[in-house]
Amino acid sequence: MSNHEYVPKSKFGKWFNDRLPLLTLGNHLADYPTPKNLNYWWTFGGILTFCLITQIVTGLTLAMHYIAHADLAFESVEHIMRDVNYGWLIRYIHSNGASMFFLAVYIHIFRSLFYGSYKSPREIIWIIGIMIYLLMMAAAFMGYVLPWGQMSFWGATVITNLFSAIPFVGEGIVQWLWGGYSVDNPTLTRFFTLHYLIPFLILGLVVLHIWALHVPGNNNPVGIDIKKPSKDTVPFHPYIVIKDGFALLMFMIVFAFFVFYSPNILGHADNYIEANPMVTPAHIVPEWYLLPFYAILRSIPDKLMGVVAMLSAILILAALPWLDTSKIRSAVFRPLYKQFYWILVADVIILGYVGAMPAEGLYLLVARVATAYYFIHFLIILPVLGFKEKTMPLPLSITEPVLESSLGSSTIKKESLN
Amino acid sequence: MKNIFKITYLTILLLATTYQVKAEEKVELLKTDWSFKGLFGKFDRGSLQRGYQVYTEVCASCHSMKYLSYRNLSEKGGPEFSIEQAKAIAASFEITDGPNNDGEMFQRPGKLSDRFVKPYENVKEAQAANGGAYPPDMSVLAKARSGGVDYIYSVLLGYEDPPSGIILDDGVYYNKYMYGNNIKMSQPLYDGSVEYSDGTVATEEQMAKDVATFLMWTAEPHLEARHKMGFKAILYLIILTILVYFSMRKIWSRIESKV
């Protein structure tokens, strides 16, 4: 934020801005002081905004041609793929866009975990982020149901049935969700309505997420508080805009490869078979981005406890700012945490892998161990680590990165600035 | 720049695992060289036209193709029959239309706008005629089976005598590549099942390849447009990325910090 009060140059601008300070907001966004040491892992916020907008725009276009009816949905998707001008392009961007969105959000979340961005004073940003993530999962799940293929239908059946684990009222809730006694047309129409609604809720939360970010300002790879604005910061425009733009373009190249050259690789072949309540697919698997949680769900023998474990795995993240007792944010200065961080990354990847495999034999065993470790990481390792870990000395500012000195005094090394 | 390599590395890792997860599913499928794979992959027109012939003369007696219309046969990126040829193909089918002003259904020759004629009125009729098995609609079949065209190609050529000890019911056949090895479709293709008008020798492999190519096109009619646009889009993005990279370097050179 610039110190001086912003005054629009033109007379009309001033007249308008006095009544609705949009120009002041624009000026704030452009001048927003950003730490200049942000690395490329920080560009995923911008990338995610792009993903959301892309999903909304392509989604609106698809909704103009899609028919939310159990008898017509599959055919209307084929109509989009065959007869709508560039319908195939719009649909493939939308379906692969969901995967790209999750790829970006996982990088964004793991960046936050590595650099401790969830810690004071950024807890609210983090919690809003978790809410966005939950809504993303809901939107993605319901979106996957809309083409009304076999995986759509059976995925919807499996996931909605989870609610039946709730004691006493479970069955009633499931029927209420379905709008009947099985997944059918009423389920499809309500999923479509909600799938259309949720992105706009996400958009609202994204505004809050950014608003909450602009109060304390960005965390940075060194993880120390910095003065804003100062020689440690650069104005958002043009420095961060161009850097985010560059990263976004790189991301779009990967995105384009999926859309144009393997548009169906991330989906499941069974979803090109029209939904058939009489035939159950051999393996019902969710989309890749939900697999770690699916693995946690299946690793618990009891249905109710499985659902509780799966939900806890997500909700535990909201408590993370208080579970992590270390005052040091960045893993760069936490040698032990850094190692546990990478073990967690591996653990989640393993969970994703076994989530795609049948829940039996060795896979089930691995899933159980990985599930246990996931919770141990958050509930035991993180709280204890904050007290036990011997952290490295922090630099005084981001322009004076700490060097080999073990006495805690920081040395300035001119070369490192270039 | 180091981080960019990391990002790329991770993306490749993700891709590799995805491919692996897919690859582990089934027995090794038969491979053949498809002209439509790869960055510049295009359909082989001749193969598509021959594939259509195999479909109509062999498959269509049981398998419907409900999302295709005769007009598609002359559209760009497909078999590209001439309009006249497509019209003649359409006209060779009898379509039930109506009701007319007297309230009666009537028969007329097919038009370009008509959907492909179905072999059976409904699923029940199809099942009744095929020993309880429903011959799946073939419109998107190439995308609806894991393994895609390779799988279809393999199943068509995968008929063999059952290994000793396996006794099959009547009307059930042994297929090396079919899921569960049991298939209710008898071997559809034998050398010379059709007579190609372009002089190509109709071997089993040739027909299987042609019809699989045709099914890839029916499942993905805009594949050629997609590959063509993809190349242009990605080239454009790469050039733009390079330009933006140098702009970024220039802008960041104003201050003492690395990008």
mmCIF file of N, CA and C in Angstrom, chain A residues 15-107:
data_model
loop_
_atom_site.group_PDB
_atom_site.id
_atom_site.type_symbol
_atom_site.label_atom_id
_atom_site.label_comp_id
_atom_site.label_asym_id
_atom_site.label_seq_id
_atom_site.Cartn_x
_atom_site.Cartn_y
_atom_site.Cartn_z
ATOM 1 N N TRP A 15 -14.328 12.335 -9.494
ATOM 2 C CA TRP A 15 -15.772 12.360 -9.183
ATOM 3 C C TRP A 15 -16.261 10.935 -8.888
ATOM 4 N N PHE A 16 -15.869 10.020 -9.772
ATOM 5 C CA PHE A 16 -16.318 8.632 -9.622
ATOM 6 C C PHE A 16 -15.727 8.001 -8.369
ATOM 7 N N ASN A 17 -14.425 8.225 -8.189
ATOM 8 C CA ASN A 17 -13.711 7.575 -7.090
ATOM 9 C C ASN A 17 -14.204 8.045 -5.726
ATOM 10 N N ASP A 18 -14.669 9.294 -5.653
ATOM 11 C CA ASP A 18 -15.218 9.781 -4.381
ATOM 12 C C ASP A 18 -16.488 9.035 -4.017
ATOM 13 N N ARG A 19 -17.180 8.546 -5.050
ATOM 14 C CA ARG A 19 -18.444 7.851 -4.805
ATOM 15 C C ARG A 19 -18.265 6.345 -4.671
ATOM 16 N N LEU A 20 -17.369 5.783 -5.499
ATOM 17 C CA LEU A 20 -17.031 4.354 -5.389
ATOM 18 C C LEU A 20 -15.533 4.218 -5.628
ATOM 19 N N PRO A 21 -14.764 3.944 -4.606
ATOM 20 C CA PRO A 21 -13.299 4.028 -4.763
ATOM 21 C C PRO A 21 -12.680 2.830 -5.490
ATOM 22 N N LEU A 22 -13.223 2.528 -6.680
ATOM 23 C CA LEU A 22 -12.671 1.429 -7.474
ATOM 24 C C LEU A 22 -11.252 1.733 -7.927
ATOM 25 N N LEU A 23 -11.012 3.009 -8.271
ATOM 26 C CA LEU A 23 -9.681 3.373 -8.758
ATOM 27 C C LEU A 23 -8.660 3.260 -7.625
ATOM 28 N N THR A 24 -9.085 3.586 -6.426
ATOM 29 C CA THR A 24 -8.200 3.420 -5.276
ATOM 30 C C THR A 24 -7.866 1.944 -5.098
ATOM 31 N N LEU A 25 -8.878 1.112 -5.285
ATOM 32 C CA LEU A 25 -8.650 -0.330 -5.169
ATOM 33 C C LEU A 25 -7.653 -0.795 -6.230
ATOM 34 N N GLY A 26 -7.875 -0.328 -7.459
ATOM 35 C CA GLY A 26 -6.968 -0.689 -8.553
ATOM 36 C C GLY A 26 -5.555 -0.238 -8.249
ATOM 37 N N ASN A 27 -5.444 0.967 -7.718
ATOM 38 C CA ASN A 27 -4.138 1.498 -7.368
ATOM 39 C C ASN A 27 -3.482 0.677 -6.256
ATOM 40 N N HIS A 28 -4.311 0.269 -5.300
ATOM 41 C CA HIS A 28 -3.787 -0.557 -4.213
ATOM 42 C C HIS A 28 -3.251 -1.882 -4.755
ATOM 43 N N LEU A 29 -4.039 -2.489 -5.675
ATOM 44 C CA LEU A 29 -3.623 -3.788 -6.221
ATOM 45 C C LEU A 29 -2.332 -3.650 -7.024
ATOM 46 N N ALA A 30 -2.217 -2.559 -7.773
ATOM 47 C CA ALA A 30 -1.029 -2.380 -8.606
ATOM 48 C C ALA A 30 0.201 -2.084 -7.751
ATOM 49 N N ASP A 31 0.008 -1.298 -6.696
ATOM 50 C CA ASP A 31 1.141 -0.882 -5.858
ATOM 51 C C ASP A 31 1.475 -1.878 -4.761
ATOM 52 N N TYR A 32 0.583 -2.819 -4.552
ATOM 53 C CA TYR A 32 0.696 -3.765 -3.439
ATOM 54 C C TYR A 32 2.142 -4.254 -3.262
ATOM 55 N N PRO A 33 2.760 -3.916 -2.124
ATOM 56 C CA PRO A 33 4.175 -4.267 -1.970
ATOM 57 C C PRO A 33 4.356 -5.769 -1.743
ATOM 58 N N THR A 34 5.134 -6.390 -2.604
ATOM 59 C CA THR A 34 5.308 -7.833 -2.586
ATOM 60 C C THR A 34 6.773 -8.133 -2.295
ATOM 61 N N PRO A 35 7.046 -9.115 -1.443
ATOM 62 C CA PRO A 35 8.448 -9.455 -1.177
ATOM 63 C C PRO A 35 9.151 -9.793 -2.486
ATOM 64 N N LYS A 36 10.359 -9.275 -2.654
ATOM 65 C CA LYS A 36 10.968 -9.500 -3.966
ATOM 66 C C LYS A 36 11.662 -10.845 -4.076
ATOM 67 N N ASN A 37 11.716 -11.570 -2.973
ATOM 68 C CA ASN A 37 12.384 -12.882 -3.039
ATOM 69 C C ASN A 37 11.412 -14.034 -3.279
ATOM 70 N N LEU A 38 10.163 -13.717 -3.652
ATOM 71 C CA LEU A 38 9.209 -14.804 -3.915
ATOM 72 C C LEU A 38 9.728 -15.691 -5.049
ATOM 73 N N ASN A 39 9.665 -16.999 -4.868
ATOM 74 C CA ASN A 39 10.106 -17.890 -5.941
ATOM 75 C C ASN A 39 8.901 -18.338 -6.777
ATOM 76 N N TYR A 40 9.140 -19.257 -7.703
ATOM 77 C CA TYR A 40 8.060 -19.622 -8.633
ATOM 78 C C TYR A 40 6.925 -20.391 -7.973
ATOM 79 N N TRP A 41 7.186 -20.953 -6.791
ATOM 80 C CA TRP A 41 6.091 -21.643 -6.103
ATOM 81 C C TRP A 41 5.009 -20.656 -5.693
ATOM 82 N N TRP A 42 5.363 -19.360 -5.693
ATOM 83 C CA TRP A 42 4.368 -18.345 -5.319
ATOM 84 C C TRP A 42 3.505 -17.916 -6.501
ATOM 85 N N THR A 43 3.800 -18.427 -7.683
ATOM 86 C CA THR A 43 3.020 -17.978 -8.842
ATOM 87 C C THR A 43 1.709 -18.753 -8.974
ATOM 88 N N PHE A 44 1.517 -19.772 -8.133
ATOM 89 C CA PHE A 44 0.339 -20.617 -8.327
ATOM 90 C C PHE A 44 -0.961 -19.966 -7.872
ATOM 91 N N GLY A 45 -0.870 -18.911 -7.045
ATOM 92 C CA GLY A 45 -2.081 -18.163 -6.706
ATOM 93 C C GLY A 45 -2.700 -17.565 -7.959
ATOM 94 N N GLY A 46 -1.862 -16.916 -8.752
ATOM 95 C CA GLY A 46 -2.339 -16.337 -10.002
ATOM 96 C C GLY A 46 -2.834 -17.409 -10.955
ATOM 97 N N ILE A 47 -2.080 -18.516 -11.017
ATOM 98 C CA ILE A 47 -2.462 -19.625 -11.894
ATOM 99 C C ILE A 47 -3.834 -20.169 -11.491
ATOM 100 N N LEU A 48 -4.071 -20.251 -10.179
ATOM 101 C CA LEU A 48 -5.356 -20.774 -9.710
ATOM 102 C C LEU A 48 -6.500 -19.835 -10.076
ATOM 103 N N THR A 49 -6.249 -18.537 -10.007
ATOM 104 C CA THR A 49 -7.280 -17.582 -10.421
ATOM 105 C C THR A 49 -7.618 -17.813 -11.894
ATOM 106 N N PHE A 50 -6.564 -18.000 -12.695
ATOM 107 C CA PHE A 50 -6.781 -18.310 -14.109
ATOM 108 C C PHE A 50 -7.616 -19.577 -14.272
ATOM 109 N N CYS A 51 -7.289 -20.607 -13.495
ATOM 110 C CA CYS A 51 -8.030 -21.870 -13.594
ATOM 111 C C CYS A 51 -9.504 -21.658 -13.278
ATOM 112 N N LEU A 52 -9.779 -20.896 -12.217
ATOM 113 C CA LEU A 52 -11.173 -20.668 -11.820
ATOM 114 C C LEU A 52 -11.935 -19.948 -12.930
ATOM 115 N N ILE A 53 -11.319 -18.903 -13.464
ATOM 116 C CA ILE A 53 -11.992 -18.133 -14.528
ATOM 117 C C ILE A 53 -12.219 -19.042 -15.740
ATOM 118 N N THR A 54 -11.198 -19.830 -16.095
ATOM 119 C CA THR A 54 -11.326 -20.729 -17.244
ATOM 120 C C THR A 54 -12.483 -21.699 -17.038
ATOM 121 N N GLN A 55 -12.575 -22.274 -15.835
ATOM 122 C CA GLN A 55 -13.648 -23.222 -15.566
ATOM 123 C C GLN A 55 -15.009 -22.543 -15.656
ATOM 124 N N ILE A 56 -15.097 -21.313 -15.149
ATOM 125 C CA ILE A 56 -16.386 -20.617 -15.178
ATOM 126 C C ILE A 56 -16.790 -20.295 -16.619
ATOM 127 N N VAL A 57 -15.847 -19.784 -17.392
ATOM 128 C CA VAL A 57 -16.188 -19.385 -18.769
ATOM 129 C C VAL A 57 -16.537 -20.612 -19.622
ATOM 130 N N THR A 58 -15.689 -21.655 -19.578
ATOM 131 C CA THR A 58 -15.996 -22.845 -20.373
ATOM 132 C C THR A 58 -17.265 -23.506 -19.845
ATOM 133 N N GLY A 59 -17.448 -23.486 -18.532
ATOM 134 C CA GLY A 59 -18.624 -24.108 -17.927
ATOM 135 C C GLY A 59 -19.909 -23.433 -18.364
ATOM 136 N N LEU A 60 -19.903 -22.103 -18.405
ATOM 137 C CA LEU A 60 -21.094 -21.376 -18.869
ATOM 138 C C LEU A 60 -21.430 -21.799 -20.292
ATOM 139 N N THR A 61 -20.407 -21.884 -21.135
ATOM 140 C CA THR A 61 -20.631 -22.253 -22.532
ATOM 141 C C THR A 61 -21.195 -23.669 -22.631
ATOM 142 N N LEU A 62 -20.630 -24.588 -21.844
ATOM 143 C CA LEU A 62 -21.127 -25.962 -21.881
ATOM 144 C C LEU A 62 -22.572 -26.025 -21.416
ATOM 145 N N ALA A 63 -22.897 -25.234 -20.384
ATOM 146 C CA ALA A 63 -24.252 -25.267 -19.833
ATOM 147 C C ALA A 63 -25.295 -24.837 -20.856
ATOM 148 N N MET A 64 -24.854 -24.054 -21.846
ATOM 149 C CA MET A 64 -25.794 -23.627 -22.890
ATOM 150 C C MET A 64 -26.219 -24.798 -23.772
ATOM 151 N N HIS A 65 -25.391 -25.852 -23.807
ATOM 152 C CA HIS A 65 -25.680 -26.975 -24.701
ATOM 153 C C HIS A 65 -26.005 -28.265 -23.974
ATOM 154 N N TYR A 66 -25.654 -28.300 -22.702
ATOM 155 C CA TYR A 66 -25.845 -29.505 -21.914
ATOM 156 C C TYR A 66 -27.299 -29.625 -21.470
ATOM 157 N N ILE A 67 -27.802 -30.855 -21.392
ATOM 158 C CA ILE A 67 -29.170 -31.081 -20.909
ATOM 159 C C ILE A 67 -29.106 -31.931 -19.649
ATOM 160 N N ALA A 68 -29.539 -31.367 -18.526
ATOM 161 C CA ALA A 68 -29.486 -32.093 -17.256
ATOM 162 C C ALA A 68 -30.704 -32.995 -17.124
ATOM 163 N N HIS A 69 -30.648 -34.130 -17.811
ATOM 164 C CA HIS A 69 -31.715 -35.113 -17.693
ATOM 165 C C HIS A 69 -31.107 -36.495 -17.846
ATOM 166 N N ALA A 70 -31.517 -37.425 -17.008
ATOM 167 C CA ALA A 70 -30.901 -38.752 -17.003
ATOM 168 C C ALA A 70 -30.933 -39.419 -18.380
ATOM 169 N N ASP A 71 -31.975 -39.143 -19.170
ATOM 170 C CA ASP A 71 -32.071 -39.789 -20.485
ATOM 171 C C ASP A 71 -31.311 -39.041 -21.576
ATOM 172 N N LEU A 72 -30.994 -37.783 -21.321
ATOM 173 C CA LEU A 72 -30.449 -36.948 -22.396
ATOM 174 C C LEU A 72 -29.042 -36.426 -22.120
ATOM 175 N N ALA A 73 -28.597 -36.518 -20.864
ATOM 176 C CA ALA A 73 -27.315 -35.902 -20.499
ATOM 177 C C ALA A 73 -26.161 -36.463 -21.325
ATOM 178 N N PHE A 74 -26.066 -37.792 -21.392
ATOM 179 C CA PHE A 74 -24.957 -38.417 -22.112
ATOM 180 C C PHE A 74 -24.967 -38.007 -23.577
ATOM 181 N N GLU A 75 -26.158 -38.036 -24.160
ATOM 182 C CA GLU A 75 -26.290 -37.668 -25.568
ATOM 183 C C GLU A 75 -25.948 -36.199 -25.792
ATOM 184 N N SER A 76 -26.346 -35.345 -24.848
ATOM 185 C CA SER A 76 -26.065 -33.919 -25.039
ATOM 186 C C SER A 76 -24.561 -33.657 -24.963
ATOM 187 N N VAL A 77 -23.849 -34.444 -24.166
ATOM 188 C CA VAL A 77 -22.389 -34.296 -24.124
ATOM 189 C C VAL A 77 -21.788 -34.725 -25.459
ATOM 190 N N GLU A 78 -22.313 -35.815 -26.030
ATOM 191 C CA GLU A 78 -21.840 -36.239 -27.354
ATOM 192 C C GLU A 78 -22.184 -35.188 -28.414
ATOM 193 N N HIS A 79 -23.342 -34.548 -28.245
ATOM 194 C CA HIS A 79 -23.733 -33.464 -29.154
ATOM 195 C C HIS A 79 -22.705 -32.330 -29.073
ATOM 196 N N ILE A 80 -22.290 -32.008 -27.838
ATOM 197 C CA ILE A 80 -21.264 -30.969 -27.662
ATOM 198 C C ILE A 80 -19.968 -31.388 -28.351
ATOM 199 N N MET A 81 -19.598 -32.659 -28.201
ATOM 200 C CA MET A 81 -18.339 -33.151 -28.757
ATOM 201 C C MET A 81 -18.349 -33.208 -30.280
ATOM 202 N N ARG A 82 -19.532 -33.377 -30.869
ATOM 203 C CA ARG A 82 -19.599 -33.608 -32.307
ATOM 204 C C ARG A 82 -20.099 -32.406 -33.090
ATOM 205 N N ASP A 83 -21.196 -31.807 -32.626
ATOM 206 C CA ASP A 83 -21.895 -30.849 -33.470
ATOM 207 C C ASP A 83 -21.754 -29.396 -33.052
ATOM 208 N N VAL A 84 -21.489 -29.132 -31.777
ATOM 209 C CA VAL A 84 -21.317 -27.750 -31.352
ATOM 210 C C VAL A 84 -19.964 -27.264 -31.885
ATOM 211 N N ASN A 85 -19.937 -26.056 -32.448
ATOM 212 C CA ASN A 85 -18.670 -25.529 -32.962
ATOM 213 C C ASN A 85 -17.631 -25.451 -31.844
ATOM 214 N N TYR A 86 -16.500 -26.092 -32.047
ATOM 215 C CA TYR A 86 -15.426 -26.154 -31.049
ATOM 216 C C TYR A 86 -15.905 -26.685 -29.702
ATOM 217 N N GLY A 87 -17.007 -27.397 -29.709
ATOM 218 C CA GLY A 87 -17.525 -27.979 -28.467
ATOM 219 C C GLY A 87 -16.509 -28.919 -27.843
ATOM 220 N N TRP A 88 -15.841 -29.717 -28.687
ATOM 221 C CA TRP A 88 -14.819 -30.636 -28.177
ATOM 222 C C TRP A 88 -13.731 -29.881 -27.428
ATOM 223 N N LEU A 89 -13.359 -28.714 -27.968
ATOM 224 C CA LEU A 89 -12.295 -27.921 -27.344
ATOM 225 C C LEU A 89 -12.750 -27.408 -25.983
ATOM 226 N N ILE A 90 -13.968 -26.862 -25.955
ATOM 227 C CA ILE A 90 -14.490 -26.286 -24.715
ATOM 228 C C ILE A 90 -14.631 -27.377 -23.655
ATOM 229 N N ARG A 91 -15.150 -28.533 -24.071
ATOM 230 C CA ARG A 91 -15.353 -29.586 -23.087
ATOM 231 C C ARG A 91 -14.013 -30.132 -22.587
ATOM 232 N N TYR A 92 -13.064 -30.329 -23.494
ATOM 233 C CA TYR A 92 -11.776 -30.859 -23.063
ATOM 234 C C TYR A 92 -11.027 -29.860 -22.176
ATOM 235 N N ILE A 93 -11.189 -28.565 -22.450
ATOM 236 C CA ILE A 93 -10.564 -27.576 -21.568
ATOM 237 C C ILE A 93 -11.209 -27.675 -20.191
ATOM 238 N N HIS A 94 -12.526 -27.828 -20.167
ATOM 239 C CA HIS A 94 -13.240 -27.871 -18.889
ATOM 240 C C HIS A 94 -12.881 -29.132 -18.099
ATOM 241 N N SER A 95 -12.871 -30.287 -18.773
ATOM 242 C CA SER A 95 -12.619 -31.532 -18.027
ATOM 243 C C SER A 95 -11.159 -31.637 -17.605
ATOM 244 N N ASN A 96 -10.227 -31.256 -18.490
ATOM 245 C CA ASN A 96 -8.824 -31.252 -18.085
ATOM 246 C C ASN A 96 -8.521 -30.073 -17.172
ATOM 247 N N GLY A 97 -9.300 -29.001 -17.333
ATOM 248 C CA GLY A 97 -9.128 -27.835 -16.475
ATOM 249 C C GLY A 97 -9.325 -28.182 -15.017
ATOM 250 N N ALA A 98 -10.248 -29.104 -14.750
ATOM 251 C CA ALA A 98 -10.470 -29.520 -13.365
ATOM 252 C C ALA A 98 -9.196 -30.159 -12.815
ATOM 253 N N SER A 99 -8.574 -31.027 -13.607
ATOM 254 C CA SER A 99 -7.337 -31.662 -13.162
ATOM 255 C C SER A 99 -6.223 -30.647 -12.977
ATOM 256 N N MET A 100 -6.132 -29.701 -13.904
ATOM 257 C CA MET A 100 -5.097 -28.674 -13.810
ATOM 258 C C MET A 100 -5.303 -27.807 -12.571
ATOM 259 N N PHE A 101 -6.574 -27.520 -12.300
ATOM 260 C CA PHE A 101 -6.960 -26.744 -11.123
ATOM 261 C C PHE A 101 -6.452 -27.455 -9.861
ATOM 262 N N PHE A 102 -6.678 -28.744 -9.789
ATOM 263 C CA PHE A 102 -6.245 -29.487 -8.602
ATOM 264 C C PHE A 102 -4.732 -29.619 -8.546
ATOM 265 N N LEU A 103 -4.106 -29.832 -9.696
ATOM 266 C CA LEU A 103 -2.640 -29.876 -9.728
ATOM 267 C C LEU A 103 -2.090 -28.587 -9.121
ATOM 268 N N ALA A 104 -2.644 -27.456 -9.581
ATOM 269 C CA ALA A 104 -2.167 -26.163 -9.101
ATOM 270 C C ALA A 104 -2.483 -25.975 -7.617
ATOM 271 N N VAL A 105 -3.659 -26.415 -7.196
ATOM 272 C CA VAL A 105 -4.029 -26.177 -5.793
ATOM 273 C C VAL A 105 -3.171 -27.036 -4.864
ATOM 274 N N TYR A 106 -2.807 -28.242 -5.319
ATOM 275 C CA TYR A 106 -1.948 -29.071 -4.473
ATOM 276 C C TYR A 106 -0.561 -28.447 -4.358
ATOM 277 N N ILE A 107 -0.053 -27.896 -5.442
ATOM 278 C CA ILE A 107 1.245 -27.220 -5.357
ATOM 279 C C ILE A 107 1.137 -26.017 -4.419
#
